[in-house]
Short mmCIF file of C-alpha atoms in Angstrom, two decimals:
data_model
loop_
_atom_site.label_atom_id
_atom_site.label_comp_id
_atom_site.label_asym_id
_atom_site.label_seq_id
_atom_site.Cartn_x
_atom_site.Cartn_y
_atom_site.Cartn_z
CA UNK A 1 0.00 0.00 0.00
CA UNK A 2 1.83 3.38 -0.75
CA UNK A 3 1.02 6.82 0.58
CA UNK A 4 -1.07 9.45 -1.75
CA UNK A 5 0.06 12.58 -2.29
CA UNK A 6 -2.17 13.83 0.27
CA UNK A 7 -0.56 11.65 2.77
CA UNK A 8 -3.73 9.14 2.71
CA UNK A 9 -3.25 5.36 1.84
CA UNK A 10 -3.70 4.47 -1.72
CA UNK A 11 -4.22 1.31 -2.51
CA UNK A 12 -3.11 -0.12 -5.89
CA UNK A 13 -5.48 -2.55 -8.42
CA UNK A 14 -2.81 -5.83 -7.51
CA UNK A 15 -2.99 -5.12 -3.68
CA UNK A 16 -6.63 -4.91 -4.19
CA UNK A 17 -7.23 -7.22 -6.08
CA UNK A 18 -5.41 -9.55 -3.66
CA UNK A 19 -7.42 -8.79 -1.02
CA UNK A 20 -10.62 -9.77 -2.66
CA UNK A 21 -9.14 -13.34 -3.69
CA UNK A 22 -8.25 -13.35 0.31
CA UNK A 23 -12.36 -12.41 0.52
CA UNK A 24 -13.31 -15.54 -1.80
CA UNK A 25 -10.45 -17.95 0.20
CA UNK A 26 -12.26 -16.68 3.95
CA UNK A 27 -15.77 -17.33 2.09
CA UNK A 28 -14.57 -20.96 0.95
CA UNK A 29 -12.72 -22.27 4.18
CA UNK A 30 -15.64 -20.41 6.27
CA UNK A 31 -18.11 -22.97 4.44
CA UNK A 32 -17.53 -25.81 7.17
CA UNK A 33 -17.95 -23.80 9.79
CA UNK A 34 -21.21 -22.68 8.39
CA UNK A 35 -22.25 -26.34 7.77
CA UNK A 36 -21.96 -27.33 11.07
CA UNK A 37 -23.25 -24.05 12.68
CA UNK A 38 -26.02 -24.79 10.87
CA UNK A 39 -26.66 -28.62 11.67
CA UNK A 40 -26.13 -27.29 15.22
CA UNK A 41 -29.03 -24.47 15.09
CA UNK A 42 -31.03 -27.06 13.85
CA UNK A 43 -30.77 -29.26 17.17
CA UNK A 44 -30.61 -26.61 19.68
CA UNK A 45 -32.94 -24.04 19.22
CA UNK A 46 -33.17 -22.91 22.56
CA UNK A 47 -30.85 -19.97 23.27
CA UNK A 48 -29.98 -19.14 19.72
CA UNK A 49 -28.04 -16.04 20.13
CA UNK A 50 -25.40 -17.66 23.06
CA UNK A 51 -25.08 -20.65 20.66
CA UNK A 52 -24.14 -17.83 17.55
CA UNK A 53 -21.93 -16.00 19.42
CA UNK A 54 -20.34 -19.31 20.82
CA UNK A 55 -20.23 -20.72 17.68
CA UNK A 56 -18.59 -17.68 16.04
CA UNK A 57 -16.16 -16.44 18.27
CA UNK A 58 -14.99 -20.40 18.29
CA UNK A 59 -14.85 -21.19 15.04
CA UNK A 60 -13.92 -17.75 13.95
CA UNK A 61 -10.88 -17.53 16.27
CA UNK A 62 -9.68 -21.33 15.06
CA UNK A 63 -10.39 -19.91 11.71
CA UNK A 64 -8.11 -16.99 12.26
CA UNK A 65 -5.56 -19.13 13.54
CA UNK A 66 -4.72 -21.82 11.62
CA UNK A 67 -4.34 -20.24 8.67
CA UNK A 68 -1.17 -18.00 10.30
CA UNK A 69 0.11 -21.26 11.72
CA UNK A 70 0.13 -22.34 8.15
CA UNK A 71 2.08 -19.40 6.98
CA UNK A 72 4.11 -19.26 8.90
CA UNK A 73 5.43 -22.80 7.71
CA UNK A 74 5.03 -22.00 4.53
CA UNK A 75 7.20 -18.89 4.75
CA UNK A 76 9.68 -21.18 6.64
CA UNK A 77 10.38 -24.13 3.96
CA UNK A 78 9.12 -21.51 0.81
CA UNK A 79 13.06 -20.87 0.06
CA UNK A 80 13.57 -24.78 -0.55
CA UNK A 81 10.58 -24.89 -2.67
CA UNK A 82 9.93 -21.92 -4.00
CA UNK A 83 10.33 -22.53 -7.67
CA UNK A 84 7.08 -25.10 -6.62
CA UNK A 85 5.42 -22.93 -4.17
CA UNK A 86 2.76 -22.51 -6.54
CA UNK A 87 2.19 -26.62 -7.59
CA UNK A 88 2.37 -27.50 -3.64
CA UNK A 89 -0.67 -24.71 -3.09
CA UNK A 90 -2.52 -25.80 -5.73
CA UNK A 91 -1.96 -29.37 -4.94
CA UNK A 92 -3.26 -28.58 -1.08
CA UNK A 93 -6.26 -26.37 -2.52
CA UNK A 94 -6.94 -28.88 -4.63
CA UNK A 95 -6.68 -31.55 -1.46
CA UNK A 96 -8.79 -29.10 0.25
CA UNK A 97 -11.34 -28.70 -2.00
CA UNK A 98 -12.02 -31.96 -2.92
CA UNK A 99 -12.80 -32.79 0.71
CA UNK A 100 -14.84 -30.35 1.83
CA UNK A 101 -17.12 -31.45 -1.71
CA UNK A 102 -16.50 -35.27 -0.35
CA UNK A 103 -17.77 -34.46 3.04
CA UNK A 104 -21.07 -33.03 1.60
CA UNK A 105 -21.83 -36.31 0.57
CA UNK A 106 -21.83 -37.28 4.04
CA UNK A 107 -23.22 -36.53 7.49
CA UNK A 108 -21.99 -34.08 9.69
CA UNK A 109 -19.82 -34.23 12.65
CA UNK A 110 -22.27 -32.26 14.92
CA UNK A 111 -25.04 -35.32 14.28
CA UNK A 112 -24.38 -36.97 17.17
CA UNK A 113 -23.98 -34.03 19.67
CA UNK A 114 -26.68 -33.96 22.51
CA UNK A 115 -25.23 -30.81 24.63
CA UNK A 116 -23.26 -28.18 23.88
CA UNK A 117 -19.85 -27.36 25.60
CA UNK A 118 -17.03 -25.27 25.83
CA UNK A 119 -15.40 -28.87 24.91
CA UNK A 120 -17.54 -29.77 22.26
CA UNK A 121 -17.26 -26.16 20.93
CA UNK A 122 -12.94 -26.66 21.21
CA UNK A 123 -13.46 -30.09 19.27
CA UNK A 124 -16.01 -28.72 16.53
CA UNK A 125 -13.54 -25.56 15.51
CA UNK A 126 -10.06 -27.38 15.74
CA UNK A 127 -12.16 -30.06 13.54
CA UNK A 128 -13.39 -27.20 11.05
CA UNK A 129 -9.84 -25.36 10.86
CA UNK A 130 -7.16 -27.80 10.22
CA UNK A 131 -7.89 -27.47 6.77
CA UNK A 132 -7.04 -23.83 6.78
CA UNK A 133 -3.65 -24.72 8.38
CA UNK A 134 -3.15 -26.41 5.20
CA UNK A 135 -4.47 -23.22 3.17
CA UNK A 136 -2.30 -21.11 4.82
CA UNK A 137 0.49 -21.77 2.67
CA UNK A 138 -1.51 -20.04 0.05
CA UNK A 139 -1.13 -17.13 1.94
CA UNK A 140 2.49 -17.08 1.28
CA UNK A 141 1.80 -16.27 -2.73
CA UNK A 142 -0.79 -13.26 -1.83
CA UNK A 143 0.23 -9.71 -1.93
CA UNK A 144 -1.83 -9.52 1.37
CA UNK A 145 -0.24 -9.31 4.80
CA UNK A 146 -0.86 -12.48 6.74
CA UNK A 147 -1.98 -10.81 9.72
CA UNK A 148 -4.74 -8.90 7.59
CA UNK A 149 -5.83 -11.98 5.34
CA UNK A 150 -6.13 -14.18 8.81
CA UNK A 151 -8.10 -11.10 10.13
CA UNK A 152 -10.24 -11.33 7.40
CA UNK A 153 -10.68 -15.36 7.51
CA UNK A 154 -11.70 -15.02 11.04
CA UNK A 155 -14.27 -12.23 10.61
CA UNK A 156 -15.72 -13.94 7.56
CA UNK A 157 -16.02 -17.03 9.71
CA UNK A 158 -17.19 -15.52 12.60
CA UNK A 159 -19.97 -13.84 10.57
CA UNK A 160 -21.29 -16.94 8.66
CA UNK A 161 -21.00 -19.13 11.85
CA UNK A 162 -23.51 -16.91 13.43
CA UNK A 163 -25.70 -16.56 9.95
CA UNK A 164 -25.33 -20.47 10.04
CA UNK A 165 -26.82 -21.46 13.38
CA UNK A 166 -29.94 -18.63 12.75
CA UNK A 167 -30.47 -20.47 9.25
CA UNK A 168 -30.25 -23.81 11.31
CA UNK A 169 -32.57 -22.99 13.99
CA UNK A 170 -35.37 -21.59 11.06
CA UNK A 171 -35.04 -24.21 7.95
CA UNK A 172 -33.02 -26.80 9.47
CA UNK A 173 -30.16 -29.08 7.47
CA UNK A 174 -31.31 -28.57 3.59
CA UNK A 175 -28.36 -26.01 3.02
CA UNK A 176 -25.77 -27.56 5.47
CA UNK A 177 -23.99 -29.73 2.48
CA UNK A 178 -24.63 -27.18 -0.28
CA UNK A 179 -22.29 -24.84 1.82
CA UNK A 180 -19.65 -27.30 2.08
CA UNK A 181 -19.80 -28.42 -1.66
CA UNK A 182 -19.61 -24.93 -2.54
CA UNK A 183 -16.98 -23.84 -0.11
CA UNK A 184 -14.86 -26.82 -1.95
CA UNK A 185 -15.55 -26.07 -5.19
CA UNK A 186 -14.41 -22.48 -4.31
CA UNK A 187 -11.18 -23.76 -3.42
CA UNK A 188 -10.17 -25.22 -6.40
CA UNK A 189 -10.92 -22.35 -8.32
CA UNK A 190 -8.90 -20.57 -6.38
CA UNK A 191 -5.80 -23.34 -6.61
CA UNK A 192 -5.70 -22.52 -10.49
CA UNK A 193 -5.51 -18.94 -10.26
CA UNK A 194 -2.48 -19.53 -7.79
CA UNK A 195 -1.33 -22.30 -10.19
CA UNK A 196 -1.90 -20.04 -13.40
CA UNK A 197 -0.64 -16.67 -11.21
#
């Protein structure tokens, strides 16, 4: 981002433009999150705005995390491979991607849950953000500052966790694996434009 000439930031088309792939990315890996928020609004519908904010603030933190985690490790082995930096994140987008559509397929984890916990809560987000650990290695091939794209993966998540459980508690399970098959497919869109650059 470079300074204007009235001293305000400016940002340019390439930093912006990065920042709205890091939108579509937070979107995509926020999709299991939103899955399960929703499976879980469906089964508890008492207290609805404590389960939301639960469900957000866990899942978006994880969310937030992970991905760093996975920079950060990407940033540390990206000299070794960085002629292939941009195979290995497609390959792990790709990995991703194809998941997240598998999983739609199937049930959810939160099926079986009876009560909610601060445990059950700790399970469900590491559950829902190891794949972003992976996806933060993507993050090393953005012109977006990891602390700012992580920032906005959290927020995003955070926001559609919430959304999730409300949609949940009022139509039930009907859009929990379209979220997740489009969440995946989203990935691997995104794994060619890093691929293609």
């Amino acid at each position: 981002m470079r300074l204007a000439t009235d001293g305000q930031p400016e940002w340019n088309f390439r930093e912006l433009f990065a920042v709205i792939e890091v939108l579509f990315l937070a979107v995509a890996l926020s999709m299991d999150a939103f899955a399960v928020s929703i499976g879980l609004g469906s089964k508890h519908k008492g207290k609805a705005i404590a389960l939301a904010l639960m469900a957000g603030t866990y899942f978006g933190v994880f969310q937030a995390l992970m991905p760093l985690i996975g920079y950060l490790g990407g940033r540390g082995v990206l000299g070794w491979i960085e002629a292939f930096a941009p195979w290995v994140a497609f390959f792990l987008l790709l990995l991703i991607g194809g998941k997240m559509i598998y999983e739609s397929f199937a049930e959810g984890i939160e099926e079986d849950i009876t009560h909610i916990t601060h445990r059950v809560m700790l399970i469900l987000a590491i559950a829902t953000s190891i794949d972003a650990m992976a996806a933060g290695f993507a993050l090393t091939l953005l012109d977006v500052g990891p602390l700012l794209a992580c920032f906005i993966i959290g927020a995003t998540t955070f926001l559609f966790s919430v959304l999730g459980v409300f949609v949940g508690i009022k139509s039930g399970t009907w859009l929990e694996s379209k979220a997740e098959l489009f969440g995946g497919v989203i990935l691997i869109l995104i794994g060619f434009k890093v691929l293609l650059g």
